[in-house]
Amino acid sequence: MGIRMRKTHPASIKLKVALAALSGQPIPDICKQFEVAESLVHKWKKQLKENGTVVFQD
């Protein structure tokens, strides 16, 4: 079994995902559109709500 590298997502994608989630778009649709895990969608949505866009700056 090889070593699996984690994918890093740019701040712009994180913001788009979080905004889509806040707008009420279904989470499974967001996951398919941006190719991210459901847990990341929830995490980024929570971060946006708590800290605003400042958390997603590169």
PDB file of N, CA and C in Angstrom:
ATOM      1  N   MET A   1       0.845  -1.177   0.000  1.00  0.00           N
ATOM      2  CA  MET A   1       0.000   0.000   0.000  1.00  0.00           C
ATOM      3  C   MET A   1       0.889   1.239   0.000  1.00  0.00           C
ATOM      4  N   GLY A   2       0.584   2.195  -0.887  1.00  0.00           N
ATOM      5  CA  GLY A   2       1.375   3.405  -0.996  1.00  0.00           C
ATOM      6  C   GLY A   2       0.909   4.498  -0.057  1.00  0.00           C
ATOM      7  N   ILE A   3       1.725   5.515   0.039  1.00  0.00           N
ATOM      8  CA  ILE A   3       1.375   6.672   0.857  1.00  0.00           C
ATOM      9  C   ILE A   3       0.398   7.532   0.073  1.00  0.00           C
ATOM     10  N   ARG A   4      -0.671   7.919   0.724  1.00  0.00           N
ATOM     11  CA  ARG A   4      -1.691   8.731   0.062  1.00  0.00           C
ATOM     12  C   ARG A   4      -1.508  10.196   0.460  1.00  0.00           C
ATOM     13  N   MET A   5      -1.401  11.045  -0.522  1.00  0.00           N
ATOM     14  CA  MET A   5      -1.223  12.475  -0.273  1.00  0.00           C
ATOM     15  C   MET A   5      -2.586  13.146  -0.147  1.00  0.00           C
ATOM     16  N   ARG A   6      -2.704  14.052   0.795  1.00  0.00           N
ATOM     17  CA  ARG A   6      -3.938  14.820   0.941  1.00  0.00           C
ATOM     18  C   ARG A   6      -3.984  15.907  -0.121  1.00  0.00           C
ATOM     19  N   LYS A   7      -5.174  16.120  -0.641  1.00  0.00           N
ATOM     20  CA  LYS A   7      -5.362  17.177  -1.628  1.00  0.00           C
ATOM     21  C   LYS A   7      -5.584  18.487  -0.880  1.00  0.00           C
ATOM     22  N   THR A   8      -4.894  19.524  -1.301  1.00  0.00           N
ATOM     23  CA  THR A   8      -5.120  20.838  -0.704  1.00  0.00           C
ATOM     24  C   THR A   8      -6.021  21.634  -1.639  1.00  0.00           C
ATOM     25  N   HIS A   9      -6.935  22.359  -1.061  1.00  0.00           N
ATOM     26  CA  HIS A   9      -7.907  23.122  -1.841  1.00  0.00           C
ATOM     27  C   HIS A   9      -7.614  24.612  -1.692  1.00  0.00           C
ATOM     28  N   PRO A  10      -7.615  25.332  -2.803  1.00  0.00           N
ATOM     29  CA  PRO A  10      -7.383  26.777  -2.721  1.00  0.00           C
ATOM     30  C   PRO A  10      -8.513  27.474  -1.965  1.00  0.00           C
ATOM     31  N   ALA A  11      -8.185  28.596  -1.377  1.00  0.00           N
ATOM     32  CA  ALA A  11      -9.158  29.363  -0.596  1.00  0.00           C
ATOM     33  C   ALA A  11     -10.381  29.730  -1.429  1.00  0.00           C
ATOM     34  N   SER A  12     -10.187  29.996  -2.703  1.00  0.00           N
ATOM     35  CA  SER A  12     -11.316  30.385  -3.556  1.00  0.00           C
ATOM     36  C   SER A  12     -12.340  29.259  -3.675  1.00  0.00           C
ATOM     37  N   ILE A  13     -11.877  28.017  -3.741  1.00  0.00           N
ATOM     38  CA  ILE A  13     -12.788  26.870  -3.821  1.00  0.00           C
ATOM     39  C   ILE A  13     -13.503  26.682  -2.491  1.00  0.00           C
ATOM     40  N   LYS A  14     -12.767  26.810  -1.402  1.00  0.00           N
ATOM     41  CA  LYS A  14     -13.380  26.671  -0.073  1.00  0.00           C
ATOM     42  C   LYS A  14     -14.509  27.677   0.102  1.00  0.00           C
ATOM     43  N   LEU A  15     -14.272  28.902  -0.329  1.00  0.00           N
ATOM     44  CA  LEU A  15     -15.285  29.945  -0.205  1.00  0.00           C
ATOM     45  C   LEU A  15     -16.499  29.632  -1.071  1.00  0.00           C
ATOM     46  N   LYS A  16     -16.273  29.208  -2.302  1.00  0.00           N
ATOM     47  CA  LYS A  16     -17.390  28.865  -3.190  1.00  0.00           C
ATOM     48  C   LYS A  16     -18.222  27.724  -2.615  1.00  0.00           C
ATOM     49  N   VAL A  17     -17.558  26.718  -2.073  1.00  0.00           N
ATOM     50  CA  VAL A  17     -18.249  25.572  -1.480  1.00  0.00           C
ATOM     51  C   VAL A  17     -19.075  26.025  -0.282  1.00  0.00           C
ATOM     52  N   ALA A  18     -18.472  26.819   0.591  1.00  0.00           N
ATOM     53  CA  ALA A  18     -19.169  27.290   1.791  1.00  0.00           C
ATOM     54  C   ALA A  18     -20.371  28.160   1.430  1.00  0.00           C
ATOM     55  N   LEU A  19     -20.213  29.030   0.457  1.00  0.00           N
ATOM     56  CA  LEU A  19     -21.321  29.891   0.038  1.00  0.00           C
ATOM     57  C   LEU A  19     -22.449  29.080  -0.592  1.00  0.00           C
ATOM     58  N   ALA A  20     -22.092  28.063  -1.353  1.00  0.00           N
ATOM     59  CA  ALA A  20     -23.111  27.194  -1.948  1.00  0.00           C
ATOM     60  C   ALA A  20     -23.897  26.485  -0.855  1.00  0.00           C
ATOM     61  N   ALA A  21     -23.202  26.026   0.171  1.00  0.00           N
ATOM     62  CA  ALA A  21     -23.867  25.339   1.281  1.00  0.00           C
ATOM     63  C   ALA A  21     -24.782  26.292   2.042  1.00  0.00           C
ATOM     64  N   LEU A  22     -24.319  27.508   2.262  1.00  0.00           N
ATOM     65  CA  LEU A  22     -25.136  28.498   2.975  1.00  0.00           C
ATOM     66  C   LEU A  22     -26.349  28.927   2.159  1.00  0.00           C
ATOM     67  N   SER A  23     -26.246  28.851   0.847  1.00  0.00           N
ATOM     68  CA  SER A  23     -27.362  29.274  -0.004  1.00  0.00           C
ATOM     69  C   SER A  23     -28.475  28.231  -0.056  1.00  0.00           C
ATOM     70  N   GLY A  24     -28.215  27.065   0.526  1.00  0.00           N
ATOM     71  CA  GLY A  24     -29.243  26.037   0.570  1.00  0.00           C
ATOM     72  C   GLY A  24     -29.122  24.964  -0.491  1.00  0.00           C
ATOM     73  N   GLN A  25     -28.063  25.035  -1.282  1.00  0.00           N
ATOM     74  CA  GLN A  25     -27.844  23.994  -2.291  1.00  0.00           C
ATOM     75  C   GLN A  25     -27.618  22.664  -1.568  1.00  0.00           C
ATOM     76  N   PRO A  26     -28.194  21.574  -2.061  1.00  0.00           N
ATOM     77  CA  PRO A  26     -28.020  20.275  -1.400  1.00  0.00           C
ATOM     78  C   PRO A  26     -26.541  19.871  -1.295  1.00  0.00           C
ATOM     79  N   ILE A  27     -26.147  19.398  -0.128  1.00  0.00           N
ATOM     80  CA  ILE A  27     -24.755  19.024   0.129  1.00  0.00           C
ATOM     81  C   ILE A  27     -24.242  17.982  -0.872  1.00  0.00           C
ATOM     82  N   PRO A  28     -25.016  16.927  -1.175  1.00  0.00           N
ATOM     83  CA  PRO A  28     -24.507  15.954  -2.155  1.00  0.00           C
ATOM     84  C   PRO A  28     -24.208  16.575  -3.526  1.00  0.00           C
ATOM     85  N   ASP A  29     -25.009  17.554  -3.924  1.00  0.00           N
ATOM     86  CA  ASP A  29     -24.769  18.242  -5.199  1.00  0.00           C
ATOM     87  C   ASP A  29     -23.465  19.033  -5.151  1.00  0.00           C
ATOM     88  N   ILE A  30     -23.226  19.688  -4.026  1.00  0.00           N
ATOM     89  CA  ILE A  30     -21.992  20.464  -3.853  1.00  0.00           C
ATOM     90  C   ILE A  30     -20.781  19.534  -3.912  1.00  0.00           C
ATOM     91  N   CYS A  31     -20.888  18.403  -3.238  1.00  0.00           N
ATOM     92  CA  CYS A  31     -19.792  17.424  -3.218  1.00  0.00           C
ATOM     93  C   CYS A  31     -19.442  16.956  -4.620  1.00  0.00           C
ATOM     94  N   LYS A  32     -20.451  16.674  -5.420  1.00  0.00           N
ATOM     95  CA  LYS A  32     -20.218  16.228  -6.794  1.00  0.00           C
ATOM     96  C   LYS A  32     -19.630  17.345  -7.649  1.00  0.00           C
ATOM     97  N   GLN A  33     -20.186  18.535  -7.495  1.00  0.00           N
ATOM     98  CA  GLN A  33     -19.751  19.670  -8.313  1.00  0.00           C
ATOM     99  C   GLN A  33     -18.284  20.021  -8.062  1.00  0.00           C
ATOM    100  N   PHE A  34     -17.886  20.036  -6.786  1.00  0.00           N
ATOM    101  CA  PHE A  34     -16.533  20.471  -6.438  1.00  0.00           C
ATOM    102  C   PHE A  34     -15.584  19.316  -6.119  1.00  0.00           C
ATOM    103  N   GLU A  35     -16.114  18.080  -6.171  1.00  0.00           N
ATOM    104  CA  GLU A  35     -15.320  16.884  -5.888  1.00  0.00           C
ATOM    105  C   GLU A  35     -14.656  16.957  -4.516  1.00  0.00           C
ATOM    106  N   VAL A  36     -15.479  17.215  -3.499  1.00  0.00           N
ATOM    107  CA  VAL A  36     -15.004  17.270  -2.117  1.00  0.00           C
ATOM    108  C   VAL A  36     -15.881  16.381  -1.243  1.00  0.00           C
ATOM    109  N   ALA A  37     -15.352  16.010  -0.093  1.00  0.00           N
ATOM    110  CA  ALA A  37     -16.087  15.180   0.852  1.00  0.00           C
ATOM    111  C   ALA A  37     -17.134  16.011   1.587  1.00  0.00           C
ATOM    112  N   GLU A  38     -18.197  15.340   2.002  1.00  0.00           N
ATOM    113  CA  GLU A  38     -19.270  16.003   2.736  1.00  0.00           C
ATOM    114  C   GLU A  38     -18.750  16.662   4.012  1.00  0.00           C
ATOM    115  N   SER A  39     -17.809  16.010   4.672  1.00  0.00           N
ATOM    116  CA  SER A  39     -17.262  16.557   5.916  1.00  0.00           C
ATOM    117  C   SER A  39     -16.575  17.903   5.677  1.00  0.00           C
ATOM    118  N   LEU A  40     -15.930  18.057   4.519  1.00  0.00           N
ATOM    119  CA  LEU A  40     -15.282  19.333   4.203  1.00  0.00           C
ATOM    120  C   LEU A  40     -16.307  20.430   3.963  1.00  0.00           C
ATOM    121  N   VAL A  41     -17.398  20.085   3.313  1.00  0.00           N
ATOM    122  CA  VAL A  41     -18.450  21.075   3.065  1.00  0.00           C
ATOM    123  C   VAL A  41     -18.962  21.611   4.399  1.00  0.00           C
ATOM    124  N   HIS A  42     -19.248  20.711   5.319  1.00  0.00           N
ATOM    125  CA  HIS A  42     -19.744  21.132   6.632  1.00  0.00           C
ATOM    126  C   HIS A  42     -18.694  21.942   7.394  1.00  0.00           C
ATOM    127  N   LYS A  43     -17.443  21.514   7.309  1.00  0.00           N
ATOM    128  CA  LYS A  43     -16.352  22.209   7.997  1.00  0.00           C
ATOM    129  C   LYS A  43     -16.188  23.636   7.467  1.00  0.00           C
ATOM    130  N   TRP A  44     -16.153  23.773   6.144  1.00  0.00           N
ATOM    131  CA  TRP A  44     -15.948  25.091   5.541  1.00  0.00           C
ATOM    132  C   TRP A  44     -17.152  25.995   5.754  1.00  0.00           C
ATOM    133  N   LYS A  45     -18.339  25.431   5.740  1.00  0.00           N
ATOM    134  CA  LYS A  45     -19.553  26.203   6.009  1.00  0.00           C
ATOM    135  C   LYS A  45     -19.511  26.756   7.432  1.00  0.00           C
ATOM    136  N   LYS A  46     -19.129  25.916   8.374  1.00  0.00           N
ATOM    137  CA  LYS A  46     -19.035  26.335   9.780  1.00  0.00           C
ATOM    138  C   LYS A  46     -17.977  27.427   9.944  1.00  0.00           C
ATOM    139  N   GLN A  47     -16.815  27.246   9.303  1.00  0.00           N
ATOM    140  CA  GLN A  47     -15.751  28.240   9.395  1.00  0.00           C
ATOM    141  C   GLN A  47     -16.195  29.583   8.830  1.00  0.00           C
ATOM    142  N   LEU A  48     -16.920  29.559   7.729  1.00  0.00           N
ATOM    143  CA  LEU A  48     -17.400  30.801   7.125  1.00  0.00           C
ATOM    144  C   LEU A  48     -18.382  31.500   8.052  1.00  0.00           C
ATOM    145  N   LYS A  49     -19.288  30.737   8.649  1.00  0.00           N
ATOM    146  CA  LYS A  49     -20.280  31.323   9.550  1.00  0.00           C
ATOM    147  C   LYS A  49     -19.618  31.918  10.791  1.00  0.00           C
ATOM    148  N   GLU A  50     -18.579  31.262  11.305  1.00  0.00           N
ATOM    149  CA  GLU A  50     -17.928  31.710  12.536  1.00  0.00           C
ATOM    150  C   GLU A  50     -16.914  32.825  12.315  1.00  0.00           C
ATOM    151  N   ASN A  51     -16.200  32.781  11.195  1.00  0.00           N
ATOM    152  CA  ASN A  51     -15.072  33.693  10.999  1.00  0.00           C
ATOM    153  C   ASN A  51     -15.170  34.588   9.775  1.00  0.00           C
ATOM    154  N   GLY A  52     -16.177  34.418   8.966  1.00  0.00           N
ATOM    155  CA  GLY A  52     -16.305  35.218   7.755  1.00  0.00           C
ATOM    156  C   GLY A  52     -15.288  34.814   6.701  1.00  0.00           C
ATOM    157  N   THR A  53     -15.180  35.608   5.671  1.00  0.00           N
ATOM    158  CA  THR A  53     -14.312  35.265   4.543  1.00  0.00           C
ATOM    159  C   THR A  53     -12.831  35.346   4.880  1.00  0.00           C
ATOM    160  N   VAL A  54     -12.477  35.964   5.985  1.00  0.00           N
ATOM    161  CA  VAL A  54     -11.071  36.111   6.353  1.00  0.00           C
ATOM    162  C   VAL A  54     -10.384  34.748   6.499  1.00  0.00           C
ATOM    163  N   VAL A  55     -11.129  33.735   6.862  1.00  0.00           N
ATOM    164  CA  VAL A  55     -10.557  32.400   7.047  1.00  0.00           C
ATOM    165  C   VAL A  55     -10.143  31.770   5.723  1.00  0.00           C
ATOM    166  N   PHE A  56     -10.673  32.247   4.609  1.00  0.00           N
ATOM    167  CA  PHE A  56     -10.394  31.649   3.313  1.00  0.00           C
ATOM    168  C   PHE A  56      -9.419  32.467   2.471  1.00  0.00           C
ATOM    169  N   GLN A  57      -8.617  33.276   3.085  1.00  0.00           N
ATOM    170  CA  GLN A  57      -7.636  34.049   2.331  1.00  0.00           C
ATOM    171  C   GLN A  57      -6.348  33.252   2.222  1.00  0.00           C
ATOM    172  N   ASP A  58      -5.757  33.266   1.018  1.00  0.00           N
ATOM    173  CA  ASP A  58      -4.491  32.530   0.791  1.00  0.00           C
ATOM    174  C   ASP A  58      -3.341  33.236   1.452  1.00  0.00           C
TER     175      ASP A  58
END
